[in-house]
PDB file of C-alpha atoms in Angstrom:
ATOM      1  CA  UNK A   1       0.000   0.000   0.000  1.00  0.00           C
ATOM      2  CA  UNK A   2       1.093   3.570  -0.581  1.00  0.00           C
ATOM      3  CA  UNK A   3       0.348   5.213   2.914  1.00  0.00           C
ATOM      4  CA  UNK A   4      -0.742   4.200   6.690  1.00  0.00           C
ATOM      5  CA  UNK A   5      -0.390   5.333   9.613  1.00  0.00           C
ATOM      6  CA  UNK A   6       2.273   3.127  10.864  1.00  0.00           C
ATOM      7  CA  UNK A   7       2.195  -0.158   9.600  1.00  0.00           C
ATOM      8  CA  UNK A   8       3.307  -1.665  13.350  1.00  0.00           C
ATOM      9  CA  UNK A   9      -0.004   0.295  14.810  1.00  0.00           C
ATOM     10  CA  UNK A  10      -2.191  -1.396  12.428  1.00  0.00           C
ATOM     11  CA  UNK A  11      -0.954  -4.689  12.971  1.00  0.00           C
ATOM     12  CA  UNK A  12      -1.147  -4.275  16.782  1.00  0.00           C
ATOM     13  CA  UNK A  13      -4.523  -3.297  16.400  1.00  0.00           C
ATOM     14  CA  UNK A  14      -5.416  -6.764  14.406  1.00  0.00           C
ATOM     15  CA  UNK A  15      -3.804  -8.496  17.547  1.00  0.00           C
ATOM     16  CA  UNK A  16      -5.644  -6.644  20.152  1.00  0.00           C
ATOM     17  CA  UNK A  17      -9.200  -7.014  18.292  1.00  0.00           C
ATOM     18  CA  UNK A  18      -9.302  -3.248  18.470  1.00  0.00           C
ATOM     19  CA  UNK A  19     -10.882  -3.398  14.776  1.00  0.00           C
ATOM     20  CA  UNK A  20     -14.404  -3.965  14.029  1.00  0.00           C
ATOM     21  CA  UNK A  21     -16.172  -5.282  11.266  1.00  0.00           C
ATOM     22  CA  UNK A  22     -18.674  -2.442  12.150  1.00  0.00           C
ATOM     23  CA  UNK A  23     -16.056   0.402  11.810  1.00  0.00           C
ATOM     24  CA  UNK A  24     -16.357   2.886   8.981  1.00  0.00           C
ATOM     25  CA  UNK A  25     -15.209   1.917   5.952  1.00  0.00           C
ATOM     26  CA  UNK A  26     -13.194   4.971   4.788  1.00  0.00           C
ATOM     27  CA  UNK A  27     -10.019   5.748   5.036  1.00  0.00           C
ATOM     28  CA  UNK A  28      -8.375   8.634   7.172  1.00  0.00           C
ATOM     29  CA  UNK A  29      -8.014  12.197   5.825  1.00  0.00           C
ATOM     30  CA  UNK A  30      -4.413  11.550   6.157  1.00  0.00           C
ATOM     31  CA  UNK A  31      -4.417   7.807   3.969  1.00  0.00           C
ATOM     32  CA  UNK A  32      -4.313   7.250   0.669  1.00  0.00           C
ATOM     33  CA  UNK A  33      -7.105   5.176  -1.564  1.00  0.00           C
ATOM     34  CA  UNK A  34      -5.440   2.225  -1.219  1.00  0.00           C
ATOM     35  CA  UNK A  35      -4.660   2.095   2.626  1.00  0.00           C
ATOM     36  CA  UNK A  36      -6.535  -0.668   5.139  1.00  0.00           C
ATOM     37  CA  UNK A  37      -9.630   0.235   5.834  1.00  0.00           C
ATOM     38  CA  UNK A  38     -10.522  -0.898   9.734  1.00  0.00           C
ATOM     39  CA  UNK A  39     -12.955  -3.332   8.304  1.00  0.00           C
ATOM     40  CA  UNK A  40     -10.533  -4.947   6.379  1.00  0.00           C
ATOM     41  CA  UNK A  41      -7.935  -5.154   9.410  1.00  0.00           C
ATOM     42  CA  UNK A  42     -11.030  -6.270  11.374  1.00  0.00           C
ATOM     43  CA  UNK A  43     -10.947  -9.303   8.918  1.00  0.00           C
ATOM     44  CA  UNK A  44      -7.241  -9.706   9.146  1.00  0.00           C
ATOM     45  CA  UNK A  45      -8.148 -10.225  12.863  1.00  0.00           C
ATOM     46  CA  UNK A  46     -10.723 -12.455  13.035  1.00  0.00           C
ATOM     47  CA  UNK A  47      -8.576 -15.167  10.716  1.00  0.00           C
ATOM     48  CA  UNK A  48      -5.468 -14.869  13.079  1.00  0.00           C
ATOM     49  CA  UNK A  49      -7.796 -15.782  15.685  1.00  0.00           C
ATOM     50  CA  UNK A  50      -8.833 -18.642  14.053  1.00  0.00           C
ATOM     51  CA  UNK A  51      -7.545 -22.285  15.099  1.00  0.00           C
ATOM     52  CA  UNK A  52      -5.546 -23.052  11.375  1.00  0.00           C
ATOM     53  CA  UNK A  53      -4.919 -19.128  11.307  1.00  0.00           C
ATOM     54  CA  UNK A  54      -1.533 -18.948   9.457  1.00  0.00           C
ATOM     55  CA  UNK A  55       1.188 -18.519  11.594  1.00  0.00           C
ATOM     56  CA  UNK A  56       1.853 -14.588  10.771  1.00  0.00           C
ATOM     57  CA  UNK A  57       0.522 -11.868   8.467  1.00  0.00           C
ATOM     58  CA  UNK A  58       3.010  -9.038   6.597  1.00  0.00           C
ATOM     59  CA  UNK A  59       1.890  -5.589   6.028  1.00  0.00           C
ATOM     60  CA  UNK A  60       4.455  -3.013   3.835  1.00  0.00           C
ATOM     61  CA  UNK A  61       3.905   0.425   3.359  1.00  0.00           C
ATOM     62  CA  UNK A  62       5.979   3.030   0.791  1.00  0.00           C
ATOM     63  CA  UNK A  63       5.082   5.979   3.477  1.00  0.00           C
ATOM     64  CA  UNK A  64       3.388   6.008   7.260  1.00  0.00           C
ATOM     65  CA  UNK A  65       2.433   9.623   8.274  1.00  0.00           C
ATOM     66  CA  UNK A  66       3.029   8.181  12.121  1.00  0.00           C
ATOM     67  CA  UNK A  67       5.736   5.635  12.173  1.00  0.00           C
ATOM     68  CA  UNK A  68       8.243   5.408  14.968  1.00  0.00           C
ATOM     69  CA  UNK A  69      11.202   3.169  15.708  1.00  0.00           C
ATOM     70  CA  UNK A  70      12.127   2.107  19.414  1.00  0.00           C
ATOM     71  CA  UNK A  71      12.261   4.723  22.488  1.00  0.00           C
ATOM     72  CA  UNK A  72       9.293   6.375  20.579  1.00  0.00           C
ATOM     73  CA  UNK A  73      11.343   7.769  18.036  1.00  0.00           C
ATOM     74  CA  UNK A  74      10.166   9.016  14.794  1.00  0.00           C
ATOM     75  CA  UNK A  75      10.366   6.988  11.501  1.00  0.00           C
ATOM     76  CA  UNK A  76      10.605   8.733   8.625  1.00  0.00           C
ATOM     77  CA  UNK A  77      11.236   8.260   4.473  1.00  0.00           C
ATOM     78  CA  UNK A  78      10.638   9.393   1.272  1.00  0.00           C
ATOM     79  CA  UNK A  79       8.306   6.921  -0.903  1.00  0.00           C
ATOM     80  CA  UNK A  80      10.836   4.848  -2.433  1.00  0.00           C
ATOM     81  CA  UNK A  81      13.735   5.100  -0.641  1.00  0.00           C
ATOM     82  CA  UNK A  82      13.602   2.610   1.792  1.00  0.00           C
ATOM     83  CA  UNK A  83      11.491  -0.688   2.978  1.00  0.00           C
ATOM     84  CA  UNK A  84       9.043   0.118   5.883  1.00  0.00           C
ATOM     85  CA  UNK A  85       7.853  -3.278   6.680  1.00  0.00           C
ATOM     86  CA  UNK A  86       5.904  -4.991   9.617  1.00  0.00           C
ATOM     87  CA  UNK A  87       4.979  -8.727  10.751  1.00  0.00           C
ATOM     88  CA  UNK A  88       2.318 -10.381  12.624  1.00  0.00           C
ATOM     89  CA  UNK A  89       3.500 -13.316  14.393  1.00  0.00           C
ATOM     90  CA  UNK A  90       2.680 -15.785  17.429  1.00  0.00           C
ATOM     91  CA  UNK A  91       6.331 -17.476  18.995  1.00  0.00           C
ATOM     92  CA  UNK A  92       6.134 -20.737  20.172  1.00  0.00           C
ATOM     93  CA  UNK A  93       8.600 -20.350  22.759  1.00  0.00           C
ATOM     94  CA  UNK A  94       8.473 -20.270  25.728  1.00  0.00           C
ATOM     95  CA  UNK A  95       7.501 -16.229  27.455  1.00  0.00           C
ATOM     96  CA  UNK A  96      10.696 -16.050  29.505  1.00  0.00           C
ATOM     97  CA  UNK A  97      12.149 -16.622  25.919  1.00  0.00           C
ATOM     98  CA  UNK A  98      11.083 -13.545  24.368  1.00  0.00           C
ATOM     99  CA  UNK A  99      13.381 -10.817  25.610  1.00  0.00           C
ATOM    100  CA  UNK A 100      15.253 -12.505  22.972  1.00  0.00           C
ATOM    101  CA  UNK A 101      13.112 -11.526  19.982  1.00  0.00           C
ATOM    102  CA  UNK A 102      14.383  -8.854  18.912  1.00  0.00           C
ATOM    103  CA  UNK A 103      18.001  -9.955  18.320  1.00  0.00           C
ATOM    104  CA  UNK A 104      16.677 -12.614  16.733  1.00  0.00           C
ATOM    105  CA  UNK A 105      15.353 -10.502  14.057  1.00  0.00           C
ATOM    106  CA  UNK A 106      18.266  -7.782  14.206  1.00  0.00           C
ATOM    107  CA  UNK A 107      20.385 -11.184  13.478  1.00  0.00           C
ATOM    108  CA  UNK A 108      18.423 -12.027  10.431  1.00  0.00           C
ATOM    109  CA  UNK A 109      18.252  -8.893   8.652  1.00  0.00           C
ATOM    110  CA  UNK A 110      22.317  -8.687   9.043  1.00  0.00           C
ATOM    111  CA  UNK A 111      22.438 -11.910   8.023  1.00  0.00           C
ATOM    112  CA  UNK A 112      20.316 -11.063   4.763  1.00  0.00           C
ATOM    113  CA  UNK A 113      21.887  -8.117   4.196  1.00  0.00           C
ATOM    114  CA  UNK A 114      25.374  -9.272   4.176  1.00  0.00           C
ATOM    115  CA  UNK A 115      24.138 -12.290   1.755  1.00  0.00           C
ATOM    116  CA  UNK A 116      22.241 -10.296  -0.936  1.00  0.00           C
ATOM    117  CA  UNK A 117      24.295  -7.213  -1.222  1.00  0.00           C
ATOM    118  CA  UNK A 118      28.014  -7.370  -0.059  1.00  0.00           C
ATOM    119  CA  UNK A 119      27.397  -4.930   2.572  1.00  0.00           C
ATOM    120  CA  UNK A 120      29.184  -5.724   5.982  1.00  0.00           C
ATOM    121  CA  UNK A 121      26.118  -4.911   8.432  1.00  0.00           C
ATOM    122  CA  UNK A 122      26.592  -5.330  12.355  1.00  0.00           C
ATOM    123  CA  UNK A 123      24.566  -4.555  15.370  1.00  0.00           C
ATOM    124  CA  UNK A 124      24.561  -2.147  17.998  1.00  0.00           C
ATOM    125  CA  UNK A 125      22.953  -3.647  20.949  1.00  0.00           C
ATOM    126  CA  UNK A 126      19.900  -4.431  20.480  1.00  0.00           C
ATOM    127  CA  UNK A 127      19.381  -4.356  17.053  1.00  0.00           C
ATOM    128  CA  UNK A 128      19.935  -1.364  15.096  1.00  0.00           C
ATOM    129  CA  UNK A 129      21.506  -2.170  12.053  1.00  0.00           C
ATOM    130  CA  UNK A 130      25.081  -0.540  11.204  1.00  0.00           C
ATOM    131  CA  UNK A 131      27.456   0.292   9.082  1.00  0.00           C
ATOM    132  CA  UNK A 132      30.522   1.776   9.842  1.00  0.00           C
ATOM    133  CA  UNK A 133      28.926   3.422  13.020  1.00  0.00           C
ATOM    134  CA  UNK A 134      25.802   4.976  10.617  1.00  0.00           C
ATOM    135  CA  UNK A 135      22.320   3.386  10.918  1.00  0.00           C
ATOM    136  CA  UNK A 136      20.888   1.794   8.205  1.00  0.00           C
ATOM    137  CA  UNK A 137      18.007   0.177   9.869  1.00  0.00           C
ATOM    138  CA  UNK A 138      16.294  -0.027  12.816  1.00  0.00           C
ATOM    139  CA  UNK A 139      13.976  -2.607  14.277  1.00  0.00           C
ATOM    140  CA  UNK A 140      10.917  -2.112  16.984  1.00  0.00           C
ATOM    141  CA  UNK A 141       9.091  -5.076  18.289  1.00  0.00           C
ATOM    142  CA  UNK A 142       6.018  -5.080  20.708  1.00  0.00           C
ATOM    143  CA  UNK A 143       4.622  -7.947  22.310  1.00  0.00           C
ATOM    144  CA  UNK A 144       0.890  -8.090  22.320  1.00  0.00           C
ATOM    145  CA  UNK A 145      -0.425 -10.514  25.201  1.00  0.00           C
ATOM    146  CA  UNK A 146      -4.056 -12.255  24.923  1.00  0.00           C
ATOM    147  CA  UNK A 147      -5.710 -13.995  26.992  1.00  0.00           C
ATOM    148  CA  UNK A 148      -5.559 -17.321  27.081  1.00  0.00           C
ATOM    149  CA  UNK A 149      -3.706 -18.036  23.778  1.00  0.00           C
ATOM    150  CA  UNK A 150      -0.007 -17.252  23.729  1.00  0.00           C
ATOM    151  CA  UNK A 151       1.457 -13.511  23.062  1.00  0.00           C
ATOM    152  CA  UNK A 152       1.321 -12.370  19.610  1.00  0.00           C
ATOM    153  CA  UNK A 153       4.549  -9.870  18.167  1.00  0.00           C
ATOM    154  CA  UNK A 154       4.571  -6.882  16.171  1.00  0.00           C
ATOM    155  CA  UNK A 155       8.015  -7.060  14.362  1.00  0.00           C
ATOM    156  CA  UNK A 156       9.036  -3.225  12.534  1.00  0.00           C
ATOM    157  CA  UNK A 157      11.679  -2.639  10.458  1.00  0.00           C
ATOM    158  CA  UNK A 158      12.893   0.106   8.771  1.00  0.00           C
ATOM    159  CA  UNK A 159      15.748  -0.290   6.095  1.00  0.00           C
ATOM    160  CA  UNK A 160      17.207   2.166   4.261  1.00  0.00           C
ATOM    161  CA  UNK A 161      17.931   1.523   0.601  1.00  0.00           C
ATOM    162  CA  UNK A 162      18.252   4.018  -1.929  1.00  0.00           C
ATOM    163  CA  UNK A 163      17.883   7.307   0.437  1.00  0.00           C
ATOM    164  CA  UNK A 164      20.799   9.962  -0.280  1.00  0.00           C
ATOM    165  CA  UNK A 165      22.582  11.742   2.161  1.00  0.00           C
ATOM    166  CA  UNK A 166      20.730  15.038   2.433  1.00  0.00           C
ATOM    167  CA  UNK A 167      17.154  13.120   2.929  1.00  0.00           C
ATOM    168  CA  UNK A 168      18.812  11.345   6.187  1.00  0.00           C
ATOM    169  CA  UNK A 169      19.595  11.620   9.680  1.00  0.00           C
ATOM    170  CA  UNK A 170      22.896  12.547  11.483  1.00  0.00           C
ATOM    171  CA  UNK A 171      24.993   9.461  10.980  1.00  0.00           C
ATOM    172  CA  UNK A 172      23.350   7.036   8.632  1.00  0.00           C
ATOM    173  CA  UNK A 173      23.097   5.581   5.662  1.00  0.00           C
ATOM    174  CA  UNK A 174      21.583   3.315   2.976  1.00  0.00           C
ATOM    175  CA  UNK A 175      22.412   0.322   0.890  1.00  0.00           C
ATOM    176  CA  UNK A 176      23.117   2.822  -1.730  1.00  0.00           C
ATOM    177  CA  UNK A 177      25.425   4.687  -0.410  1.00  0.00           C
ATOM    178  CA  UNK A 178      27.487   1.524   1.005  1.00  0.00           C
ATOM    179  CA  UNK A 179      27.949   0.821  -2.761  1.00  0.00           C
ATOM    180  CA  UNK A 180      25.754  -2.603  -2.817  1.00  0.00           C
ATOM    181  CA  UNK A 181      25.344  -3.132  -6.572  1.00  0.00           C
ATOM    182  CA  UNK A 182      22.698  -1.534  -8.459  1.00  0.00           C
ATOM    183  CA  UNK A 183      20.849  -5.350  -8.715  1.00  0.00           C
ATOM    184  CA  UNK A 184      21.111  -5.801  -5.177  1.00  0.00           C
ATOM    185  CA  UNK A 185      19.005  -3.061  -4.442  1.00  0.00           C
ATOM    186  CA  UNK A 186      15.543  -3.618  -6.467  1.00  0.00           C
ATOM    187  CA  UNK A 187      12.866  -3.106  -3.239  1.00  0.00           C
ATOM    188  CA  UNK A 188      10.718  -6.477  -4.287  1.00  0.00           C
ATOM    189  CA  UNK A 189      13.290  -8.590  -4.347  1.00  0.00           C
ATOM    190  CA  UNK A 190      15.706  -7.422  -1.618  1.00  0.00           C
ATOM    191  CA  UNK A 191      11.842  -7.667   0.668  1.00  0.00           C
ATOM    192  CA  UNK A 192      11.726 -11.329  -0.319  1.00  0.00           C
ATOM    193  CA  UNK A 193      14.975 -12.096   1.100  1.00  0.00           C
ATOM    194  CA  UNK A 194      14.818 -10.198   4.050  1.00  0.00           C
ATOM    195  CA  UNK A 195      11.882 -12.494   4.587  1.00  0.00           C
ATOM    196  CA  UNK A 196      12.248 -15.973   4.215  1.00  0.00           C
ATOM    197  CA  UNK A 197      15.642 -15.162   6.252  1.00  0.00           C
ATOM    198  CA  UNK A 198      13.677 -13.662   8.916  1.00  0.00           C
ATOM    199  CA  UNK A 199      11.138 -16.385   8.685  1.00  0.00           C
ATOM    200  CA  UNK A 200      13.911 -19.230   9.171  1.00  0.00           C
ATOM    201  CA  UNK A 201      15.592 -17.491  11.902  1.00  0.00           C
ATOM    202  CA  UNK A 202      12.046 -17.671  13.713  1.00  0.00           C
ATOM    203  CA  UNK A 203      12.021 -21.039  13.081  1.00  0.00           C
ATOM    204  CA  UNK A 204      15.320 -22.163  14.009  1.00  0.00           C
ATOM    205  CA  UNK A 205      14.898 -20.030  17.270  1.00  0.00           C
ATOM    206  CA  UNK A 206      11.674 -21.713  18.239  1.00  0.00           C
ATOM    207  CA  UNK A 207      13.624 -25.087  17.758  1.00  0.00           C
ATOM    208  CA  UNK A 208      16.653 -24.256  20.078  1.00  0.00           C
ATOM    209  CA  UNK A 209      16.150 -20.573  21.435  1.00  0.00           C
ATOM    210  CA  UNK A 210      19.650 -21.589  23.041  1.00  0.00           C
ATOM    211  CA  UNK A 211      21.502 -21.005  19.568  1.00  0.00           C
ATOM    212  CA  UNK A 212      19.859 -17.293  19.074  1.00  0.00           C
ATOM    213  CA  UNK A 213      22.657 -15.963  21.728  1.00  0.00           C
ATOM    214  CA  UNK A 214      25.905 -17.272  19.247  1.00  0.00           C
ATOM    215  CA  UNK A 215      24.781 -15.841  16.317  1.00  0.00           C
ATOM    216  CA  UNK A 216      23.610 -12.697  17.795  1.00  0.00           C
ATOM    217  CA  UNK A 217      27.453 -11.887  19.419  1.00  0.00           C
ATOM    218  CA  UNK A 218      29.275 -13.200  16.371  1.00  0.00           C
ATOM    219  CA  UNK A 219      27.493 -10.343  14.583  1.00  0.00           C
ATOM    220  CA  UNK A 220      27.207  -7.328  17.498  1.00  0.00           C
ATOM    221  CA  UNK A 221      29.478  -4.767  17.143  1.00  0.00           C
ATOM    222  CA  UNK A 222      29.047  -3.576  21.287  1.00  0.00           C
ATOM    223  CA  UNK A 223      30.523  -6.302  22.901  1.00  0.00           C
ATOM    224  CA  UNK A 224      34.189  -4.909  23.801  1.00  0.00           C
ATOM    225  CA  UNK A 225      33.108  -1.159  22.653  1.00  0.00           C
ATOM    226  CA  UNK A 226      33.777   1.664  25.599  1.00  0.00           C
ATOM    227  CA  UNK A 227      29.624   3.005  25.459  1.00  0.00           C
ATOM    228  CA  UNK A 228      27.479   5.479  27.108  1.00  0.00           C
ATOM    229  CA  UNK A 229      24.251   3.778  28.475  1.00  0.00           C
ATOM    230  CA  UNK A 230      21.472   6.188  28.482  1.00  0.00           C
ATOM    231  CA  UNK A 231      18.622   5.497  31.125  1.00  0.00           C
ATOM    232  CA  UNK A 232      14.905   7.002  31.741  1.00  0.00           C
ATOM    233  CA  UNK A 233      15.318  10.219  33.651  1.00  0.00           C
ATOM    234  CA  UNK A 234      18.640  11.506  32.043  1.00  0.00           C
ATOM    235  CA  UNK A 235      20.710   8.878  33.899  1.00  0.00           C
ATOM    236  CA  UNK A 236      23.731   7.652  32.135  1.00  0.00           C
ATOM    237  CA  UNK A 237      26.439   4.597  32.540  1.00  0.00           C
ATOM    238  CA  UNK A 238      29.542   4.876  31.496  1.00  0.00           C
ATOM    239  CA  UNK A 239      31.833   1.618  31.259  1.00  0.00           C
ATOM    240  CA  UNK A 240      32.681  -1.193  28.637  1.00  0.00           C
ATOM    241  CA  UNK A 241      30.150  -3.638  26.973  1.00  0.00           C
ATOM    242  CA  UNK A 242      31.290  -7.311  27.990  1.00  0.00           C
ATOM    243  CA  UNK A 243      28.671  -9.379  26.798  1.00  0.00           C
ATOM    244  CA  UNK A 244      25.234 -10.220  26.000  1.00  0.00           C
ATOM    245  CA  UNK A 245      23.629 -12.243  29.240  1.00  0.00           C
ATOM    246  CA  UNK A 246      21.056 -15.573  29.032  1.00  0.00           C
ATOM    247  CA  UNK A 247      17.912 -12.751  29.229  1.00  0.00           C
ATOM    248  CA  UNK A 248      19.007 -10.692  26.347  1.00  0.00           C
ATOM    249  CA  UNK A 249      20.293  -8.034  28.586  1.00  0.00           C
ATOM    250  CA  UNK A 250      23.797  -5.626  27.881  1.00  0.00           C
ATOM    251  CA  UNK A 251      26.349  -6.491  30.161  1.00  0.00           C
ATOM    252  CA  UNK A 252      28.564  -3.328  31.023  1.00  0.00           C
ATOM    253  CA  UNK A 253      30.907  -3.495  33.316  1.00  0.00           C
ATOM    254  CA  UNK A 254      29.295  -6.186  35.518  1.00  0.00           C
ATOM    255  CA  UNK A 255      25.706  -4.180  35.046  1.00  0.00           C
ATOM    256  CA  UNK A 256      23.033  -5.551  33.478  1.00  0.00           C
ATOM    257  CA  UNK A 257      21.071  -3.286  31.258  1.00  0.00           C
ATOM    258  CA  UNK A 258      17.704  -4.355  30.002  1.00  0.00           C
ATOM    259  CA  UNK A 259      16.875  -1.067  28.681  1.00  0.00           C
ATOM    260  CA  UNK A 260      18.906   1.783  27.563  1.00  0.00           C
ATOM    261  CA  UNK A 261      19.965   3.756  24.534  1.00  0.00           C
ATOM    262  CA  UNK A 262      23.098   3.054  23.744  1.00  0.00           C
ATOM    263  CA  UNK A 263      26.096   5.150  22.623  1.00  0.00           C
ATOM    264  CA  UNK A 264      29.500   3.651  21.087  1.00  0.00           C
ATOM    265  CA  UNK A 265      32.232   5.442  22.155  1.00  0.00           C
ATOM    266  CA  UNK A 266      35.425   6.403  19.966  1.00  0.00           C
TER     267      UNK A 266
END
């Protein structure tokens, strides 16, 4: 579709039932013809409630008038420039597990990325993609609990692709300007990949969640880095990032951090 407001939002609302098949049919003042109407999310809903409901839903946008990456951030891009891309999914692991979810997925896309177009991603904890210290994608993930059946996720990701330097934040990038060939970089086809990696990681996770923590250091470019931890209410940690613990959380210094923005220091 051409516009939404965030393509994460929508899909949270199909796992919270907060559609209706009664809701007006129209679209926003703000979306485009071809955007969701709630109806039609309310129908997305009622399947992934069902018993053989298929084990996730995809939902891709070209532009989201709301979107917003982790810590509430804004998530912006010009229509074309990038993938904006969200997942509906249910884990079958088990819900101490799930801290774990979102370097899973950081995992993936480096792993995809690296594959498809030459370009030597890494991730700074937890799993905003890098290269050379600039951003090139970032990753949000909510967990939506429901009764009685187990926790749905909203996987986000942005990637940027063929954005230039003067449409982008302070230090990042795209695929483009890492030099990834021209016919590594056609939107369809990179989306595929990114994908059915994504959707074998899953798998493999749900098989031996153990494995997830390997390939998430062998690809993390924290672990060893002098960082600044920032914490709710301006509080900051200074200190070196020594590892990745069982629970997902940064290990700095002897400190676990389960939350934070982090900084890597030069």
């Amino acid at each position: 579709m051409s516009e939404i407001d965030s393509t994460n939002a929508a899909l949270v609302r199909v796992a919270r039932a907060r559609t209706a098949a009664t809701a007006p049919t129209e679209t926003s003042p703000t979306s485009s013809p071809d955007s969701p109407t709630e109806a039609e999310l309310a129908e997305v809903g009622r399947r992934w409630r069902q018993v053989d409901a298929p084990r996730g839903h995809v939902l891709v946008a070209e532009r989201q008038v709301a979107g917003r990456g982790r810590l509430d951030r804004s998530w912006e891009s010009r229509v074309g420039a990038g993938l904006t891309v969200s997942l509906l999914v249910r884990p079958m692991v088990e819900p101490a597990r799930l801290g774990w979810l979102p370097m899973v997925v950081g995992t993936a896309l480096v792993s995809a990325v690296r594959r498809v177009t030459g370009v030597t991603a890494s991730l700074k904890w937890p799993n905003d993609l890098l290269v050379d210290g600039a951003k090139l994608a970032g990753i949000l993930v909510e967990l939506v609990p429901a009764p009685a059946i187990p926790p749905a996720a909203v996987i986000g990701f942005g990637l940027n692709v063929h954005a230039q330097s003067d449409e982008l934040p302070p230090r990042s990038t795209s695929l483009s300007l890492c030099g990834a060939p021209t016919s590594a970089l056609d939107r369809t086809t990179l989306l595929g990949e990114l994908l059915t990696e994504l959707a074998g990681a899953l798998v493999r996770w749900e098989r031996d969640p153990m494995s997830a923590r390997a390939d998430y250091l062998a690809v993390c470019a924290t672990i060893g880095r002098r960082v600044r931890v920032e914490l709710p209410g301006g509080r900051t940690h200074l200190g070196t990032a020594m590892d990745v613990d069982a629970e997902g959380r940064l290990v700095v210094d002897g400190h676990p951090f389960s939350a934070g923005d982090v900084v890597h220091l030069r």
